[in-house]
Amino acid sequence: MTPVVVRSYRPSDHSTGRRLWTELTRQHNEMYGEHRDDGGAGFEEYLTRLDLSGLWVADHADDGVIGMVGLIMRGRAGEVDPVVVTITHRHKGVGRRLLQHVAGEAKRRSMTALTISPESRNVEAIRSLHAAGYDVVSSIELTMDLDRHTHPWQQEGLQLHELPFRS
């Protein structure tokens, strides 16, 4: 594998960061059957967050910036948001390196915990996060579908405390 270095985000990474954000948003939209595309505008808003404690990129020797991870302050804890690796470099350990890096940064800042909130139907991400050490369920967000229609993206199969949920 060509060397990948995790380093701090620089202003010159802006267009690539916006592209990665767009890729993440597109994947989320496909998962939920939505057709919204903000063209990366959400990245601009993200960069203005006052609780943003750090942003790092995975810089590939040949392909440039291929991934990104951010750290949001939550008191003495932190929240990892976002974590994204471009599709052509997934399953190569880049996401794990980004997660290891942000965990190291959180430890250096004496944070007590890190949380991350993957989409409930993103089983691949949940498995990767579990393998990276995210094995404590700390909160649950439930949704009531008010239009009462079954959507193709809703799936059975998640049980929590012996109760069935769609994801």
mmCIF file with all atom_site columns, C-alpha atoms in Angstrom:
data_model
loop_
_atom_site.group_PDB
_atom_site.id
_atom_site.type_symbol
_atom_site.label_atom_id
_atom_site.label_alt_id
_atom_site.label_comp_id
_atom_site.label_asym_id
_atom_site.label_entity_id
_atom_site.label_seq_id
_atom_site.pdbx_PDB_ins_code
_atom_site.Cartn_x
_atom_site.Cartn_y
_atom_site.Cartn_z
_atom_site.occupancy
_atom_site.B_iso_or_equiv
_atom_site.pdbx_formal_charge
_atom_site.auth_seq_id
_atom_site.auth_comp_id
_atom_site.auth_asym_id
_atom_site.auth_atom_id
_atom_site.pdbx_PDB_model_num
ATOM 1   C CA . MET A 1 1   ? 0.000   0.000  0.000  1.00 0.00 ? 1   MET A CA 1
ATOM 2   C CA . THR A 1 2   ? 1.255   3.478  -0.854 1.00 0.00 ? 2   THR A CA 1
ATOM 3   C CA . PRO A 1 3   ? 2.002   5.488  2.303  1.00 0.00 ? 3   PRO A CA 1
ATOM 4   C CA . VAL A 1 4   ? -0.820  7.435  3.915  1.00 0.00 ? 4   VAL A CA 1
ATOM 5   C CA . VAL A 1 5   ? -0.056  10.163 6.446  1.00 0.00 ? 5   VAL A CA 1
ATOM 6   C CA . VAL A 1 6   ? -2.664  11.554 8.820  1.00 0.00 ? 6   VAL A CA 1
ATOM 7   C CA . ARG A 1 7   ? -2.073  15.272 9.288  1.00 0.00 ? 7   ARG A CA 1
ATOM 8   C CA . SER A 1 8   ? -3.930  18.410 10.334 1.00 0.00 ? 8   SER A CA 1
ATOM 9   C CA . TYR A 1 9   ? -6.387  19.914 7.880  1.00 0.00 ? 9   TYR A CA 1
ATOM 10  C CA . ARG A 1 10  ? -5.003  22.921 5.986  1.00 0.00 ? 10  ARG A CA 1
ATOM 11  C CA . PRO A 1 11  ? -6.889  25.675 4.143  1.00 0.00 ? 11  PRO A CA 1
ATOM 12  C CA . SER A 1 12  ? -5.458  24.243 0.902  1.00 0.00 ? 12  SER A CA 1
ATOM 13  C CA . ASP A 1 13  ? -7.454  21.032 1.633  1.00 0.00 ? 13  ASP A CA 1
ATOM 14  C CA . HIS A 1 14  ? -10.759 22.913 1.372  1.00 0.00 ? 14  HIS A CA 1
ATOM 15  C CA . SER A 1 15  ? -11.922 21.730 -2.046 1.00 0.00 ? 15  SER A CA 1
ATOM 16  C CA . THR A 1 16  ? -11.017 18.120 -1.272 1.00 0.00 ? 16  THR A CA 1
ATOM 17  C CA . GLY A 1 17  ? -12.714 18.346 2.130  1.00 0.00 ? 17  GLY A CA 1
ATOM 18  C CA . ARG A 1 18  ? -15.833 19.662 0.461  1.00 0.00 ? 18  ARG A CA 1
ATOM 19  C CA . ARG A 1 19  ? -15.715 16.807 -2.082 1.00 0.00 ? 19  ARG A CA 1
ATOM 20  C CA . LEU A 1 20  ? -15.380 14.236 0.717  1.00 0.00 ? 20  LEU A CA 1
ATOM 21  C CA . TRP A 1 21  ? -18.303 15.864 2.552  1.00 0.00 ? 21  TRP A CA 1
ATOM 22  C CA . THR A 1 22  ? -20.370 15.634 -0.648 1.00 0.00 ? 22  THR A CA 1
ATOM 23  C CA . GLU A 1 23  ? -19.457 11.960 -1.004 1.00 0.00 ? 23  GLU A CA 1
ATOM 24  C CA . LEU A 1 24  ? -20.516 11.289 2.602  1.00 0.00 ? 24  LEU A CA 1
ATOM 25  C CA . THR A 1 25  ? -23.799 13.169 2.114  1.00 0.00 ? 25  THR A CA 1
ATOM 26  C CA . ARG A 1 26  ? -24.507 11.315 -1.124 1.00 0.00 ? 26  ARG A CA 1
ATOM 27  C CA . GLN A 1 27  ? -23.938 7.953  0.586  1.00 0.00 ? 27  GLN A CA 1
ATOM 28  C CA . HIS A 1 28  ? -26.288 8.972  3.400  1.00 0.00 ? 28  HIS A CA 1
ATOM 29  C CA . ASN A 1 29  ? -28.941 10.074 0.898  1.00 0.00 ? 29  ASN A CA 1
ATOM 30  C CA . GLU A 1 30  ? -28.699 6.798  -1.022 1.00 0.00 ? 30  GLU A CA 1
ATOM 31  C CA . MET A 1 31  ? -29.072 4.864  2.218  1.00 0.00 ? 31  MET A CA 1
ATOM 32  C CA . TYR A 1 32  ? -32.285 6.717  3.019  1.00 0.00 ? 32  TYR A CA 1
ATOM 33  C CA . GLY A 1 33  ? -33.684 7.036  -0.498 1.00 0.00 ? 33  GLY A CA 1
ATOM 34  C CA . GLU A 1 34  ? -33.399 10.819 -0.432 1.00 0.00 ? 34  GLU A CA 1
ATOM 35  C CA . HIS A 1 35  ? -32.506 12.992 -3.397 1.00 0.00 ? 35  HIS A CA 1
ATOM 36  C CA . ARG A 1 36  ? -31.031 16.071 -1.752 1.00 0.00 ? 36  ARG A CA 1
ATOM 37  C CA . ASP A 1 37  ? -27.563 17.246 -2.706 1.00 0.00 ? 37  ASP A CA 1
ATOM 38  C CA . ASP A 1 38  ? -26.157 20.345 -1.040 1.00 0.00 ? 38  ASP A CA 1
ATOM 39  C CA . GLY A 1 39  ? -23.013 20.265 -3.192 1.00 0.00 ? 39  GLY A CA 1
ATOM 40  C CA . GLY A 1 40  ? -20.879 20.270 -0.062 1.00 0.00 ? 40  GLY A CA 1
ATOM 41  C CA . ALA A 1 41  ? -22.414 23.408 1.469  1.00 0.00 ? 41  ALA A CA 1
ATOM 42  C CA . GLY A 1 42  ? -22.745 21.534 4.764  1.00 0.00 ? 42  GLY A CA 1
ATOM 43  C CA . PHE A 1 43  ? -18.950 21.457 4.940  1.00 0.00 ? 43  PHE A CA 1
ATOM 44  C CA . GLU A 1 44  ? -18.850 25.255 5.017  1.00 0.00 ? 44  GLU A CA 1
ATOM 45  C CA . GLU A 1 45  ? -21.226 25.283 7.985  1.00 0.00 ? 45  GLU A CA 1
ATOM 46  C CA . TYR A 1 46  ? -19.248 22.513 9.691  1.00 0.00 ? 46  TYR A CA 1
ATOM 47  C CA . LEU A 1 47  ? -16.019 24.528 9.490  1.00 0.00 ? 47  LEU A CA 1
ATOM 48  C CA . THR A 1 48  ? -17.660 27.412 11.422 1.00 0.00 ? 48  THR A CA 1
ATOM 49  C CA . ARG A 1 49  ? -18.637 25.267 14.433 1.00 0.00 ? 49  ARG A CA 1
ATOM 50  C CA . LEU A 1 50  ? -17.343 26.765 17.664 1.00 0.00 ? 50  LEU A CA 1
ATOM 51  C CA . ASP A 1 51  ? -17.079 23.305 19.236 1.00 0.00 ? 51  ASP A CA 1
ATOM 52  C CA . LEU A 1 52  ? -14.855 21.948 16.445 1.00 0.00 ? 52  LEU A CA 1
ATOM 53  C CA . SER A 1 53  ? -11.690 20.897 18.243 1.00 0.00 ? 53  SER A CA 1
ATOM 54  C CA . GLY A 1 54  ? -9.734  19.476 15.342 1.00 0.00 ? 54  GLY A CA 1
ATOM 55  C CA . LEU A 1 55  ? -9.895  18.245 11.772 1.00 0.00 ? 55  LEU A CA 1
ATOM 56  C CA . TRP A 1 56  ? -7.415  15.835 10.202 1.00 0.00 ? 56  TRP A CA 1
ATOM 57  C CA . VAL A 1 57  ? -6.983  14.352 6.745  1.00 0.00 ? 57  VAL A CA 1
ATOM 58  C CA . ALA A 1 58  ? -5.508  11.148 5.359  1.00 0.00 ? 58  ALA A CA 1
ATOM 59  C CA . ASP A 1 59  ? -2.983  12.258 2.757  1.00 0.00 ? 59  ASP A CA 1
ATOM 60  C CA . HIS A 1 60  ? -2.075  9.549  0.218  1.00 0.00 ? 60  HIS A CA 1
ATOM 61  C CA . ALA A 1 61  ? 1.381   9.878  -1.372 1.00 0.00 ? 61  ALA A CA 1
ATOM 62  C CA . ASP A 1 62  ? -0.008  9.473  -4.911 1.00 0.00 ? 62  ASP A CA 1
ATOM 63  C CA . ASP A 1 63  ? -3.677  10.463 -4.689 1.00 0.00 ? 63  ASP A CA 1
ATOM 64  C CA . GLY A 1 64  ? -3.625  13.338 -2.209 1.00 0.00 ? 64  GLY A CA 1
ATOM 65  C CA . VAL A 1 65  ? -6.299  13.718 0.466  1.00 0.00 ? 65  VAL A CA 1
ATOM 66  C CA . ILE A 1 66  ? -8.453  10.568 0.553  1.00 0.00 ? 66  ILE A CA 1
ATOM 67  C CA . GLY A 1 67  ? -10.100 10.806 3.973  1.00 0.00 ? 67  GLY A CA 1
ATOM 68  C CA . MET A 1 68  ? -11.056 13.106 6.786  1.00 0.00 ? 68  MET A CA 1
ATOM 69  C CA . VAL A 1 69  ? -11.980 12.953 10.476 1.00 0.00 ? 69  VAL A CA 1
ATOM 70  C CA . GLY A 1 70  ? -13.174 15.653 12.847 1.00 0.00 ? 70  GLY A CA 1
ATOM 71  C CA . LEU A 1 71  ? -13.362 16.030 16.626 1.00 0.00 ? 71  LEU A CA 1
ATOM 72  C CA . ILE A 1 72  ? -16.186 17.941 18.303 1.00 0.00 ? 72  ILE A CA 1
ATOM 73  C CA . MET A 1 73  ? -15.894 19.005 21.973 1.00 0.00 ? 73  MET A CA 1
ATOM 74  C CA . ARG A 1 74  ? -18.582 17.695 24.340 1.00 0.00 ? 74  ARG A CA 1
ATOM 75  C CA . GLY A 1 75  ? -17.383 18.868 27.746 1.00 0.00 ? 75  GLY A CA 1
ATOM 76  C CA . ARG A 1 76  ? -14.624 16.482 28.836 1.00 0.00 ? 76  ARG A CA 1
ATOM 77  C CA . ALA A 1 77  ? -15.610 14.045 26.096 1.00 0.00 ? 77  ALA A CA 1
ATOM 78  C CA . GLY A 1 78  ? -15.462 14.275 22.334 1.00 0.00 ? 78  GLY A CA 1
ATOM 79  C CA . GLU A 1 79  ? -17.572 13.310 19.359 1.00 0.00 ? 79  GLU A CA 1
ATOM 80  C CA . VAL A 1 80  ? -16.025 11.989 16.152 1.00 0.00 ? 80  VAL A CA 1
ATOM 81  C CA . ASP A 1 81  ? -17.762 13.725 13.237 1.00 0.00 ? 81  ASP A CA 1
ATOM 82  C CA . PRO A 1 82  ? -17.315 13.210 10.364 1.00 0.00 ? 82  PRO A CA 1
ATOM 83  C CA . VAL A 1 83  ? -15.230 10.231 9.413  1.00 0.00 ? 83  VAL A CA 1
ATOM 84  C CA . VAL A 1 84  ? -15.113 9.643  5.681  1.00 0.00 ? 84  VAL A CA 1
ATOM 85  C CA . VAL A 1 85  ? -12.821 7.823  3.272  1.00 0.00 ? 85  VAL A CA 1
ATOM 86  C CA . THR A 1 86  ? -13.251 8.210  -0.467 1.00 0.00 ? 86  THR A CA 1
ATOM 87  C CA . ILE A 1 87  ? -14.826 5.134  -2.004 1.00 0.00 ? 87  ILE A CA 1
ATOM 88  C CA . THR A 1 88  ? -11.737 4.103  -3.995 1.00 0.00 ? 88  THR A CA 1
ATOM 89  C CA . HIS A 1 89  ? -9.664  3.795  -0.799 1.00 0.00 ? 89  HIS A CA 1
ATOM 90  C CA . ARG A 1 90  ? -12.125 2.057  1.512  1.00 0.00 ? 90  ARG A CA 1
ATOM 91  C CA . HIS A 1 91  ? -11.263 -1.332 3.029  1.00 0.00 ? 91  HIS A CA 1
ATOM 92  C CA . LYS A 1 92  ? -7.568  -0.475 3.048  1.00 0.00 ? 92  LYS A CA 1
ATOM 93  C CA . GLY A 1 93  ? -7.166  0.601  6.689  1.00 0.00 ? 93  GLY A CA 1
ATOM 94  C CA . VAL A 1 94  ? -7.438  4.355  6.054  1.00 0.00 ? 94  VAL A CA 1
ATOM 95  C CA . GLY A 1 95  ? -10.538 4.791  8.216  1.00 0.00 ? 95  GLY A CA 1
ATOM 96  C CA . ARG A 1 96  ? -8.917  2.847  11.036 1.00 0.00 ? 96  ARG A CA 1
ATOM 97  C CA . ARG A 1 97  ? -5.839  5.089  10.866 1.00 0.00 ? 97  ARG A CA 1
ATOM 98  C CA . LEU A 1 98  ? -8.057  8.185  11.023 1.00 0.00 ? 98  LEU A CA 1
ATOM 99  C CA . LEU A 1 99  ? -9.930  6.763  14.021 1.00 0.00 ? 99  LEU A CA 1
ATOM 100 C CA . GLN A 1 100 ? -6.673  5.872  15.785 1.00 0.00 ? 100 GLN A CA 1
ATOM 101 C CA . HIS A 1 101 ? -5.370  9.364  15.165 1.00 0.00 ? 101 HIS A CA 1
ATOM 102 C CA . VAL A 1 102 ? -8.442  11.124 16.558 1.00 0.00 ? 102 VAL A CA 1
ATOM 103 C CA . ALA A 1 103 ? -8.403  8.807  19.608 1.00 0.00 ? 103 ALA A CA 1
ATOM 104 C CA . GLY A 1 104 ? -4.767  9.751  20.215 1.00 0.00 ? 104 GLY A CA 1
ATOM 105 C CA . GLU A 1 105 ? -5.627  13.441 19.944 1.00 0.00 ? 105 GLU A CA 1
ATOM 106 C CA . ALA A 1 106 ? -8.498  13.006 22.407 1.00 0.00 ? 106 ALA A CA 1
ATOM 107 C CA . LYS A 1 107 ? -6.184  11.265 24.892 1.00 0.00 ? 107 LYS A CA 1
ATOM 108 C CA . ARG A 1 108 ? -3.594  14.041 24.555 1.00 0.00 ? 108 ARG A CA 1
ATOM 109 C CA . ARG A 1 109 ? -6.350  16.523 25.392 1.00 0.00 ? 109 ARG A CA 1
ATOM 110 C CA . SER A 1 110 ? -7.314  14.488 28.472 1.00 0.00 ? 110 SER A CA 1
ATOM 111 C CA . MET A 1 111 ? -10.781 13.709 27.159 1.00 0.00 ? 111 MET A CA 1
ATOM 112 C CA . THR A 1 112 ? -12.613 10.966 29.033 1.00 0.00 ? 112 THR A CA 1
ATOM 113 C CA . ALA A 1 113 ? -14.526 9.362  26.134 1.00 0.00 ? 113 ALA A CA 1
ATOM 114 C CA . LEU A 1 114 ? -15.202 9.507  22.411 1.00 0.00 ? 114 LEU A CA 1
ATOM 115 C CA . THR A 1 115 ? -18.582 8.944  20.809 1.00 0.00 ? 115 THR A CA 1
ATOM 116 C CA . ILE A 1 116 ? -19.585 8.457  17.208 1.00 0.00 ? 116 ILE A CA 1
ATOM 117 C CA . SER A 1 117 ? -23.067 8.193  15.694 1.00 0.00 ? 117 SER A CA 1
ATOM 118 C CA . PRO A 1 118 ? -23.167 6.020  12.574 1.00 0.00 ? 118 PRO A CA 1
ATOM 119 C CA . GLU A 1 119 ? -26.391 5.586  10.637 1.00 0.00 ? 119 GLU A CA 1
ATOM 120 C CA . SER A 1 120 ? -28.312 2.598  12.003 1.00 0.00 ? 120 SER A CA 1
ATOM 121 C CA . ARG A 1 121 ? -28.479 0.884  8.619  1.00 0.00 ? 121 ARG A CA 1
ATOM 122 C CA . ASN A 1 122 ? -24.802 1.381  7.832  1.00 0.00 ? 122 ASN A CA 1
ATOM 123 C CA . VAL A 1 123 ? -23.828 -2.072 9.063  1.00 0.00 ? 123 VAL A CA 1
ATOM 124 C CA . GLU A 1 124 ? -20.397 -1.872 7.422  1.00 0.00 ? 124 GLU A CA 1
ATOM 125 C CA . ALA A 1 125 ? -19.565 1.297  9.372  1.00 0.00 ? 125 ALA A CA 1
ATOM 126 C CA . ILE A 1 126 ? -20.919 -0.143 12.622 1.00 0.00 ? 126 ILE A CA 1
ATOM 127 C CA . ARG A 1 127 ? -18.770 -3.261 12.223 1.00 0.00 ? 127 ARG A CA 1
ATOM 128 C CA . SER A 1 128 ? -15.693 -1.151 11.480 1.00 0.00 ? 128 SER A CA 1
ATOM 129 C CA . LEU A 1 129 ? -16.327 1.100  14.453 1.00 0.00 ? 129 LEU A CA 1
ATOM 130 C CA . HIS A 1 130 ? -16.849 -1.867 16.757 1.00 0.00 ? 130 HIS A CA 1
ATOM 131 C CA . ALA A 1 131 ? -13.541 -3.354 15.571 1.00 0.00 ? 131 ALA A CA 1
ATOM 132 C CA . ALA A 1 132 ? -11.878 0.016  16.277 1.00 0.00 ? 132 ALA A CA 1
ATOM 133 C CA . GLY A 1 133 ? -13.030 -0.100 19.916 1.00 0.00 ? 133 GLY A CA 1
ATOM 134 C CA . TYR A 1 134 ? -16.396 1.663  19.863 1.00 0.00 ? 134 TYR A CA 1
ATOM 135 C CA . ASP A 1 135 ? -18.234 -1.054 21.799 1.00 0.00 ? 135 ASP A CA 1
ATOM 136 C CA . VAL A 1 136 ? -20.330 0.866  24.350 1.00 0.00 ? 136 VAL A CA 1
ATOM 137 C CA . VAL A 1 137 ? -23.897 1.868  23.420 1.00 0.00 ? 137 VAL A CA 1
ATOM 138 C CA . SER A 1 138 ? -24.268 5.258  25.081 1.00 0.00 ? 138 SER A CA 1
ATOM 139 C CA . SER A 1 139 ? -27.460 6.658  23.574 1.00 0.00 ? 139 SER A CA 1
ATOM 140 C CA . ILE A 1 140 ? -30.275 5.706  21.250 1.00 0.00 ? 140 ILE A CA 1
ATOM 141 C CA . GLU A 1 141 ? -32.257 7.956  18.927 1.00 0.00 ? 141 GLU A CA 1
ATOM 142 C CA . LEU A 1 142 ? -35.668 6.664  17.874 1.00 0.00 ? 142 LEU A CA 1
ATOM 143 C CA . THR A 1 143 ? -37.846 8.039  15.076 1.00 0.00 ? 143 THR A CA 1
ATOM 144 C CA . MET A 1 144 ? -41.595 7.905  14.544 1.00 0.00 ? 144 MET A CA 1
ATOM 145 C CA . ASP A 1 145 ? -42.443 7.677  10.842 1.00 0.00 ? 145 ASP A CA 1
ATOM 146 C CA . LEU A 1 146 ? -45.393 10.087 10.666 1.00 0.00 ? 146 LEU A CA 1
ATOM 147 C CA . ASP A 1 147 ? -46.319 9.456  7.056  1.00 0.00 ? 147 ASP A CA 1
ATOM 148 C CA . ARG A 1 148 ? -46.822 5.760  7.929  1.00 0.00 ? 148 ARG A CA 1
ATOM 149 C CA . HIS A 1 149 ? -45.564 4.547  4.569  1.00 0.00 ? 149 HIS A CA 1
ATOM 150 C CA . THR A 1 150 ? -43.111 1.735  4.226  1.00 0.00 ? 150 THR A CA 1
ATOM 151 C CA . HIS A 1 151 ? -39.980 2.992  2.524  1.00 0.00 ? 151 HIS A CA 1
ATOM 152 C CA . PRO A 1 152 ? -37.634 0.703  0.591  1.00 0.00 ? 152 PRO A CA 1
ATOM 153 C CA . TRP A 1 153 ? -34.776 1.742  2.875  1.00 0.00 ? 153 TRP A CA 1
ATOM 154 C CA . GLN A 1 154 ? -36.606 0.626  6.027  1.00 0.00 ? 154 GLN A CA 1
ATOM 155 C CA . GLN A 1 155 ? -35.587 -2.823 7.039  1.00 0.00 ? 155 GLN A CA 1
ATOM 156 C CA . GLU A 1 156 ? -36.625 -5.169 9.807  1.00 0.00 ? 156 GLU A CA 1
ATOM 157 C CA . GLY A 1 157 ? -33.989 -6.912 11.765 1.00 0.00 ? 157 GLY A CA 1
ATOM 158 C CA . LEU A 1 158 ? -32.791 -4.770 14.636 1.00 0.00 ? 158 LEU A CA 1
ATOM 159 C CA . GLN A 1 159 ? -33.736 -5.865 18.133 1.00 0.00 ? 159 GLN A CA 1
ATOM 160 C CA . LEU A 1 160 ? -32.953 -3.865 21.214 1.00 0.00 ? 160 LEU A CA 1
ATOM 161 C CA . HIS A 1 161 ? -34.024 -5.027 24.667 1.00 0.00 ? 161 HIS A CA 1
ATOM 162 C CA . GLU A 1 162 ? -36.197 -7.648 22.940 1.00 0.00 ? 162 GLU A CA 1
ATOM 163 C CA . LEU A 1 163 ? -38.138 -4.995 20.987 1.00 0.00 ? 163 LEU A CA 1
ATOM 164 C CA . PRO A 1 164 ? -38.220 -5.028 17.156 1.00 0.00 ? 164 PRO A CA 1
ATOM 165 C CA . PHE A 1 165 ? -37.133 -1.906 15.261 1.00 0.00 ? 165 PHE A CA 1
ATOM 166 C CA . ARG A 1 166 ? -36.807 -0.960 11.606 1.00 0.00 ? 166 ARG A CA 1
ATOM 167 C CA . SER A 1 167 ? -33.559 0.625  10.567 1.00 0.00 ? 167 SER A CA 1
#
